[in-house]
Amino acid sequence: MAILKIARMGHPILRLKANPVDDPTAPAVRALVSDMQDTLADIGGIGLAAPQIHVSQRIVIFEVPALRVGVEEAIPLTILINPKIDLLGEETAFGWEACLSVPGLMGYVPRHDRIVYRGYDLSGKEIEREAGGFHARVVQHECDHLDGILYPMRMSDLSQLVFADEYRRHHPDTLEEAD
Ligand code: NI
């Protein structure tokens, strides 16, 4: 078990385009993903991308809790290697996001509402899912990390970039959050 240090905004590794993984079934990939899982479990976040733990490889992990019962379904811990996203339609929606690499802050970020994503798991099997809403938001946020993009770079209104504790103090009903 290893809990790894998280790179914060300003570290150059977060701005790189990460490298594709040659062999998703390689033992080194399994060990890396295991450390990512330990790190995410320790911090209690929703998702983590390999560049956030200083490894420039195209790997993300995430778990989507059931936020709105009956509206969105919980997604179990998912490991996605070499992910690709196809956008479905033009529709976008705004939602609050946070990021382990941007501690303390959250922002109101526009994302595509419906996507199809593909990637490989640790056994080399292809995963393909259609996603909407918060699930789609989490996947877009994590995959952006593989292209050197942090959520503030997706924001259209920087007046909505706030300290999470301060904002919540004044808006106690704020719902969604992705990291
Ligand atoms: Ni993030």
mmCIF file with all atom_site columns, C-alpha atoms in Angstrom, residues 9-159:
data_model
loop_
_atom_site.group_PDB
_atom_site.id
_atom_site.type_symbol
_atom_site.label_atom_id
_atom_site.label_alt_id
_atom_site.label_comp_id
_atom_site.label_asym_id
_atom_site.label_entity_id
_atom_site.label_seq_id
_atom_site.pdbx_PDB_ins_code
_atom_site.Cartn_x
_atom_site.Cartn_y
_atom_site.Cartn_z
_atom_site.occupancy
_atom_site.B_iso_or_equiv
_atom_site.pdbx_formal_charge
_atom_site.auth_seq_id
_atom_site.auth_comp_id
_atom_site.auth_asym_id
_atom_site.auth_atom_id
_atom_site.pdbx_PDB_model_num
ATOM 1   C CA . MET A 1 9   ? -1.601  23.357 -10.074 1.00 0.00 ? 9   MET A CA 1
ATOM 2   C CA . GLY A 1 10  ? 1.681   24.971 -11.092 1.00 0.00 ? 10  GLY A CA 1
ATOM 3   C CA . HIS A 1 11  ? 3.587   21.678 -11.284 1.00 0.00 ? 11  HIS A CA 1
ATOM 4   C CA . PRO A 1 12  ? 4.603   21.279 -14.943 1.00 0.00 ? 12  PRO A CA 1
ATOM 5   C CA . ILE A 1 13  ? 3.562   17.606 -15.101 1.00 0.00 ? 13  ILE A CA 1
ATOM 6   C CA . LEU A 1 14  ? -0.088  18.687 -14.886 1.00 0.00 ? 14  LEU A CA 1
ATOM 7   C CA . ARG A 1 15  ? 0.251   20.606 -18.180 1.00 0.00 ? 15  ARG A CA 1
ATOM 8   C CA . LEU A 1 16  ? 1.761   17.782 -20.243 1.00 0.00 ? 16  LEU A CA 1
ATOM 9   C CA . LYS A 1 17  ? -0.026  15.549 -22.698 1.00 0.00 ? 17  LYS A CA 1
ATOM 10  C CA . ALA A 1 18  ? 0.376   12.165 -21.008 1.00 0.00 ? 18  ALA A CA 1
ATOM 11  C CA . ASN A 1 19  ? 1.805   9.146  -22.846 1.00 0.00 ? 19  ASN A CA 1
ATOM 12  C CA . PRO A 1 20  ? -0.314  6.217  -23.998 1.00 0.00 ? 20  PRO A CA 1
ATOM 13  C CA . VAL A 1 21  ? 0.131   2.987  -22.027 1.00 0.00 ? 21  VAL A CA 1
ATOM 14  C CA . ASP A 1 22  ? 1.750   0.309  -24.223 1.00 0.00 ? 22  ASP A CA 1
ATOM 15  C CA . ASP A 1 23  ? 0.393   -2.697 -22.336 1.00 0.00 ? 23  ASP A CA 1
ATOM 16  C CA . PRO A 1 24  ? -2.533  -2.214 -19.910 1.00 0.00 ? 24  PRO A CA 1
ATOM 17  C CA . THR A 1 25  ? -1.887  -5.716 -18.495 1.00 0.00 ? 25  THR A CA 1
ATOM 18  C CA . ALA A 1 26  ? 1.744   -5.005 -17.501 1.00 0.00 ? 26  ALA A CA 1
ATOM 19  C CA . PRO A 1 27  ? 2.507   -5.622 -13.794 1.00 0.00 ? 27  PRO A CA 1
ATOM 20  C CA . ALA A 1 28  ? 3.919   -2.085 -13.469 1.00 0.00 ? 28  ALA A CA 1
ATOM 21  C CA . VAL A 1 29  ? 0.550   -0.671 -14.584 1.00 0.00 ? 29  VAL A CA 1
ATOM 22  C CA . ARG A 1 30  ? -1.276  -2.832 -12.032 1.00 0.00 ? 30  ARG A CA 1
ATOM 23  C CA . ALA A 1 31  ? 1.082   -1.621 -9.262  1.00 0.00 ? 31  ALA A CA 1
ATOM 24  C CA . LEU A 1 32  ? 0.604   2.000  -10.297 1.00 0.00 ? 32  LEU A CA 1
ATOM 25  C CA . VAL A 1 33  ? -3.194  1.676  -10.339 1.00 0.00 ? 33  VAL A CA 1
ATOM 26  C CA . SER A 1 34  ? -3.097  0.011  -6.922  1.00 0.00 ? 34  SER A CA 1
ATOM 27  C CA . ASP A 1 35  ? -1.182  3.018  -5.537  1.00 0.00 ? 35  ASP A CA 1
ATOM 28  C CA . MET A 1 36  ? -3.661  5.374  -7.218  1.00 0.00 ? 36  MET A CA 1
ATOM 29  C CA . GLN A 1 37  ? -6.535  3.507  -5.531  1.00 0.00 ? 37  GLN A CA 1
ATOM 30  C CA . ASP A 1 38  ? -4.811  3.705  -2.124  1.00 0.00 ? 38  ASP A CA 1
ATOM 31  C CA . THR A 1 39  ? -4.198  7.423  -2.631  1.00 0.00 ? 39  THR A CA 1
ATOM 32  C CA . LEU A 1 40  ? -7.772  8.153  -3.729  1.00 0.00 ? 40  LEU A CA 1
ATOM 33  C CA . ALA A 1 41  ? -9.235  6.105  -0.863  1.00 0.00 ? 41  ALA A CA 1
ATOM 34  C CA . ASP A 1 42  ? -7.026  7.941  1.642   1.00 0.00 ? 42  ASP A CA 1
ATOM 35  C CA . ILE A 1 43  ? -8.106  11.381 0.408   1.00 0.00 ? 43  ILE A CA 1
ATOM 36  C CA . GLY A 1 44  ? -11.711 10.424 -0.216  1.00 0.00 ? 44  GLY A CA 1
ATOM 37  C CA . GLY A 1 45  ? -11.934 11.975 -3.687  1.00 0.00 ? 45  GLY A CA 1
ATOM 38  C CA . ILE A 1 46  ? -14.055 10.875 -6.645  1.00 0.00 ? 46  ILE A CA 1
ATOM 39  C CA . GLY A 1 47  ? -11.357 10.453 -9.271  1.00 0.00 ? 47  GLY A CA 1
ATOM 40  C CA . LEU A 1 48  ? -7.644  10.587 -9.892  1.00 0.00 ? 48  LEU A CA 1
ATOM 41  C CA . ALA A 1 49  ? -5.504  10.762 -13.031 1.00 0.00 ? 49  ALA A CA 1
ATOM 42  C CA . ALA A 1 50  ? -1.938  9.426  -13.176 1.00 0.00 ? 50  ALA A CA 1
ATOM 43  C CA . PRO A 1 51  ? -0.359  12.858 -13.890 1.00 0.00 ? 51  PRO A CA 1
ATOM 44  C CA . GLN A 1 52  ? -1.734  13.984 -10.520 1.00 0.00 ? 52  GLN A CA 1
ATOM 45  C CA . ILE A 1 53  ? 0.639   11.521 -8.850  1.00 0.00 ? 53  ILE A CA 1
ATOM 46  C CA . HIS A 1 54  ? 3.527   12.637 -11.081 1.00 0.00 ? 54  HIS A CA 1
ATOM 47  C CA . VAL A 1 55  ? 3.204   9.848  -13.669 1.00 0.00 ? 55  VAL A CA 1
ATOM 48  C CA . SER A 1 56  ? 2.616   11.082 -17.216 1.00 0.00 ? 56  SER A CA 1
ATOM 49  C CA . GLN A 1 57  ? 0.598   8.098  -18.459 1.00 0.00 ? 57  GLN A CA 1
ATOM 50  C CA . ARG A 1 58  ? -2.939  7.885  -19.798 1.00 0.00 ? 58  ARG A CA 1
ATOM 51  C CA . ILE A 1 59  ? -4.625  6.252  -16.791 1.00 0.00 ? 59  ILE A CA 1
ATOM 52  C CA . VAL A 1 60  ? -7.593  7.506  -14.765 1.00 0.00 ? 60  VAL A CA 1
ATOM 53  C CA . ILE A 1 61  ? -9.608  5.974  -11.962 1.00 0.00 ? 61  ILE A CA 1
ATOM 54  C CA . PHE A 1 62  ? -12.959 7.194  -10.648 1.00 0.00 ? 62  PHE A CA 1
ATOM 55  C CA . GLU A 1 63  ? -15.984 6.181  -8.667  1.00 0.00 ? 63  GLU A CA 1
ATOM 56  C CA . VAL A 1 64  ? -19.294 8.023  -8.949  1.00 0.00 ? 64  VAL A CA 1
ATOM 57  C CA . PRO A 1 65  ? -21.464 7.997  -5.842  1.00 0.00 ? 65  PRO A CA 1
ATOM 58  C CA . ALA A 1 66  ? -25.249 7.994  -6.189  1.00 0.00 ? 66  ALA A CA 1
ATOM 59  C CA . LEU A 1 67  ? -25.799 11.698 -5.659  1.00 0.00 ? 67  LEU A CA 1
ATOM 60  C CA . ARG A 1 68  ? -29.403 11.927 -6.638  1.00 0.00 ? 68  ARG A CA 1
ATOM 61  C CA . VAL A 1 69  ? -31.239 8.741  -5.976  1.00 0.00 ? 69  VAL A CA 1
ATOM 62  C CA . GLY A 1 70  ? -33.502 7.832  -8.832  1.00 0.00 ? 70  GLY A CA 1
ATOM 63  C CA . VAL A 1 71  ? -31.842 10.262 -11.219 1.00 0.00 ? 71  VAL A CA 1
ATOM 64  C CA . GLU A 1 72  ? -28.251 9.124  -11.396 1.00 0.00 ? 72  GLU A CA 1
ATOM 65  C CA . GLU A 1 73  ? -26.907 5.675  -10.879 1.00 0.00 ? 73  GLU A CA 1
ATOM 66  C CA . ALA A 1 74  ? -23.740 5.022  -8.861  1.00 0.00 ? 74  ALA A CA 1
ATOM 67  C CA . ILE A 1 75  ? -20.740 3.905  -10.910 1.00 0.00 ? 75  ILE A CA 1
ATOM 68  C CA . PRO A 1 76  ? -18.380 1.479  -9.158  1.00 0.00 ? 76  PRO A CA 1
ATOM 69  C CA . LEU A 1 77  ? -14.643 2.087  -9.098  1.00 0.00 ? 77  LEU A CA 1
ATOM 70  C CA . THR A 1 78  ? -13.542 2.159  -12.729 1.00 0.00 ? 78  THR A CA 1
ATOM 71  C CA . ILE A 1 79  ? -10.007 1.967  -14.088 1.00 0.00 ? 79  ILE A CA 1
ATOM 72  C CA . LEU A 1 80  ? -9.655  3.432  -17.572 1.00 0.00 ? 80  LEU A CA 1
ATOM 73  C CA . ILE A 1 81  ? -6.417  3.073  -19.491 1.00 0.00 ? 81  ILE A CA 1
ATOM 74  C CA . ASN A 1 82  ? -5.890  5.030  -22.738 1.00 0.00 ? 82  ASN A CA 1
ATOM 75  C CA . PRO A 1 83  ? -9.416  6.507  -22.541 1.00 0.00 ? 83  PRO A CA 1
ATOM 76  C CA . LYS A 1 84  ? -11.167 8.188  -25.466 1.00 0.00 ? 84  LYS A CA 1
ATOM 77  C CA . ILE A 1 85  ? -14.292 10.347 -25.282 1.00 0.00 ? 85  ILE A CA 1
ATOM 78  C CA . ASP A 1 86  ? -16.846 10.952 -28.016 1.00 0.00 ? 86  ASP A CA 1
ATOM 79  C CA . LEU A 1 87  ? -19.271 13.793 -27.396 1.00 0.00 ? 87  LEU A CA 1
ATOM 80  C CA . LEU A 1 88  ? -22.954 13.073 -28.018 1.00 0.00 ? 88  LEU A CA 1
ATOM 81  C CA . GLY A 1 89  ? -24.807 16.138 -29.229 1.00 0.00 ? 89  GLY A CA 1
ATOM 82  C CA . GLU A 1 90  ? -24.088 19.770 -28.517 1.00 0.00 ? 90  GLU A CA 1
ATOM 83  C CA . GLU A 1 91  ? -25.762 20.098 -25.152 1.00 0.00 ? 91  GLU A CA 1
ATOM 84  C CA . THR A 1 92  ? -23.675 21.379 -22.251 1.00 0.00 ? 92  THR A CA 1
ATOM 85  C CA . ALA A 1 93  ? -24.490 21.837 -18.582 1.00 0.00 ? 93  ALA A CA 1
ATOM 86  C CA . PHE A 1 94  ? -22.838 23.671 -15.697 1.00 0.00 ? 94  PHE A CA 1
ATOM 87  C CA . GLY A 1 95  ? -21.846 21.992 -12.450 1.00 0.00 ? 95  GLY A CA 1
ATOM 88  C CA . TRP A 1 96  ? -19.504 22.548 -9.517  1.00 0.00 ? 96  TRP A CA 1
ATOM 89  C CA . GLU A 1 97  ? -16.131 20.836 -9.682  1.00 0.00 ? 97  GLU A CA 1
ATOM 90  C CA . ALA A 1 98  ? -13.189 20.554 -7.359  1.00 0.00 ? 98  ALA A CA 1
ATOM 91  C CA . CYS A 1 99  ? -9.808  18.967 -7.959  1.00 0.00 ? 99  CYS A CA 1
ATOM 92  C CA . LEU A 1 100 ? -7.219  17.393 -5.677  1.00 0.00 ? 100 LEU A CA 1
ATOM 93  C CA . SER A 1 101 ? -4.605  19.367 -7.640  1.00 0.00 ? 101 SER A CA 1
ATOM 94  C CA . VAL A 1 102 ? -6.419  22.660 -6.956  1.00 0.00 ? 102 VAL A CA 1
ATOM 95  C CA . PRO A 1 103 ? -6.992  22.276 -3.208  1.00 0.00 ? 103 PRO A CA 1
ATOM 96  C CA . GLY A 1 104 ? -9.533  24.419 -1.428  1.00 0.00 ? 104 GLY A CA 1
ATOM 97  C CA . LEU A 1 105 ? -11.179 25.815 -4.545  1.00 0.00 ? 105 LEU A CA 1
ATOM 98  C CA . MET A 1 106 ? -14.189 24.873 -6.615  1.00 0.00 ? 106 MET A CA 1
ATOM 99  C CA . GLY A 1 107 ? -15.561 26.227 -9.859  1.00 0.00 ? 107 GLY A CA 1
ATOM 100 C CA . TYR A 1 108 ? -18.747 26.204 -11.899 1.00 0.00 ? 108 TYR A CA 1
ATOM 101 C CA . VAL A 1 109 ? -17.714 24.464 -15.106 1.00 0.00 ? 109 VAL A CA 1
ATOM 102 C CA . PRO A 1 110 ? -19.535 23.821 -18.391 1.00 0.00 ? 110 PRO A CA 1
ATOM 103 C CA . ARG A 1 111 ? -19.246 20.239 -19.698 1.00 0.00 ? 111 ARG A CA 1
ATOM 104 C CA . HIS A 1 112 ? -20.859 18.207 -22.411 1.00 0.00 ? 112 HIS A CA 1
ATOM 105 C CA . ASP A 1 113 ? -23.943 16.558 -21.011 1.00 0.00 ? 113 ASP A CA 1
ATOM 106 C CA . ARG A 1 114 ? -23.759 13.245 -22.863 1.00 0.00 ? 114 ARG A CA 1
ATOM 107 C CA . ILE A 1 115 ? -20.693 11.280 -23.930 1.00 0.00 ? 115 ILE A CA 1
ATOM 108 C CA . VAL A 1 116 ? -19.520 7.823  -24.881 1.00 0.00 ? 116 VAL A CA 1
ATOM 109 C CA . TYR A 1 117 ? -16.208 6.811  -23.365 1.00 0.00 ? 117 TYR A CA 1
ATOM 110 C CA . ARG A 1 118 ? -13.931 3.899  -24.077 1.00 0.00 ? 118 ARG A CA 1
ATOM 111 C CA . GLY A 1 119 ? -10.764 2.595  -22.497 1.00 0.00 ? 119 GLY A CA 1
ATOM 112 C CA . TYR A 1 120 ? -9.087  -0.565 -21.260 1.00 0.00 ? 120 TYR A CA 1
ATOM 113 C CA . ASP A 1 121 ? -9.102  -2.179 -17.846 1.00 0.00 ? 121 ASP A CA 1
ATOM 114 C CA . LEU A 1 122 ? -6.185  -3.997 -16.198 1.00 0.00 ? 122 LEU A CA 1
ATOM 115 C CA . SER A 1 123 ? -7.028  -7.245 -17.972 1.00 0.00 ? 123 SER A CA 1
ATOM 116 C CA . GLY A 1 124 ? -6.817  -5.502 -21.348 1.00 0.00 ? 124 GLY A CA 1
ATOM 117 C CA . LYS A 1 125 ? -10.569 -5.728 -21.874 1.00 0.00 ? 125 LYS A CA 1
ATOM 118 C CA . GLU A 1 126 ? -12.237 -2.773 -23.571 1.00 0.00 ? 126 GLU A CA 1
ATOM 119 C CA . ILE A 1 127 ? -14.780 -0.819 -21.549 1.00 0.00 ? 127 ILE A CA 1
ATOM 120 C CA . GLU A 1 128 ? -17.398 1.204  -23.422 1.00 0.00 ? 128 GLU A CA 1
ATOM 121 C CA . ARG A 1 129 ? -20.075 3.220  -21.642 1.00 0.00 ? 129 ARG A CA 1
ATOM 122 C CA . GLU A 1 130 ? -22.530 5.948  -22.437 1.00 0.00 ? 130 GLU A CA 1
ATOM 123 C CA . ALA A 1 131 ? -22.662 8.541  -19.683 1.00 0.00 ? 131 ALA A CA 1
ATOM 124 C CA . GLY A 1 132 ? -24.633 11.662 -18.837 1.00 0.00 ? 132 GLY A CA 1
ATOM 125 C CA . GLY A 1 133 ? -24.807 14.292 -16.145 1.00 0.00 ? 133 GLY A CA 1
ATOM 126 C CA . PHE A 1 134 ? -22.423 13.983 -13.217 1.00 0.00 ? 134 PHE A CA 1
ATOM 127 C CA . HIS A 1 135 ? -20.933 10.705 -14.493 1.00 0.00 ? 135 HIS A CA 1
ATOM 128 C CA . ALA A 1 136 ? -20.069 12.377 -17.815 1.00 0.00 ? 136 ALA A CA 1
ATOM 129 C CA . ARG A 1 137 ? -18.655 15.377 -15.937 1.00 0.00 ? 137 ARG A CA 1
ATOM 130 C CA . VAL A 1 138 ? -16.321 13.227 -13.816 1.00 0.00 ? 138 VAL A CA 1
ATOM 131 C CA . VAL A 1 139 ? -14.990 11.353 -16.853 1.00 0.00 ? 139 VAL A CA 1
ATOM 132 C CA . GLN A 1 140 ? -14.383 14.592 -18.788 1.00 0.00 ? 140 GLN A CA 1
ATOM 133 C CA . HIS A 1 141 ? -12.620 16.148 -15.775 1.00 0.00 ? 141 HIS A CA 1
ATOM 134 C CA . GLU A 1 142 ? -10.323 13.137 -15.263 1.00 0.00 ? 142 GLU A CA 1
ATOM 135 C CA . CYS A 1 143 ? -9.534  12.685 -18.961 1.00 0.00 ? 143 CYS A CA 1
ATOM 136 C CA . ASP A 1 144 ? -8.711  16.403 -19.265 1.00 0.00 ? 144 ASP A CA 1
ATOM 137 C CA . HIS A 1 145 ? -5.848  15.753 -16.822 1.00 0.00 ? 145 HIS A CA 1
ATOM 138 C CA . LEU A 1 146 ? -4.307  13.486 -19.487 1.00 0.00 ? 146 LEU A CA 1
ATOM 139 C CA . ASP A 1 147 ? -4.190  16.424 -21.890 1.00 0.00 ? 147 ASP A CA 1
ATOM 140 C CA . GLY A 1 148 ? -2.763  18.948 -19.438 1.00 0.00 ? 148 GLY A CA 1
ATOM 141 C CA . ILE A 1 149 ? -6.114  20.647 -18.775 1.00 0.00 ? 149 ILE A CA 1
ATOM 142 C CA . LEU A 1 150 ? -7.320  21.662 -15.302 1.00 0.00 ? 150 LEU A CA 1
ATOM 143 C CA . TYR A 1 151 ? -10.971 22.610 -14.705 1.00 0.00 ? 151 TYR A CA 1
ATOM 144 C CA . PRO A 1 152 ? -10.338 26.380 -14.303 1.00 0.00 ? 152 PRO A CA 1
ATOM 145 C CA . MET A 1 153 ? -9.150  26.310 -17.947 1.00 0.00 ? 153 MET A CA 1
ATOM 146 C CA . ARG A 1 154 ? -12.655 25.131 -18.948 1.00 0.00 ? 154 ARG A CA 1
ATOM 147 C CA . MET A 1 155 ? -14.468 27.885 -17.062 1.00 0.00 ? 155 MET A CA 1
ATOM 148 C CA . SER A 1 156 ? -16.262 30.667 -18.907 1.00 0.00 ? 156 SER A CA 1
ATOM 149 C CA . ASP A 1 157 ? -16.954 32.838 -15.834 1.00 0.00 ? 157 ASP A CA 1
ATOM 150 C CA . LEU A 1 158 ? -14.085 33.149 -13.341 1.00 0.00 ? 158 LEU A CA 1
ATOM 151 C CA . SER A 1 159 ? -16.352 34.940 -10.851 1.00 0.00 ? 159 SER A CA 1
#
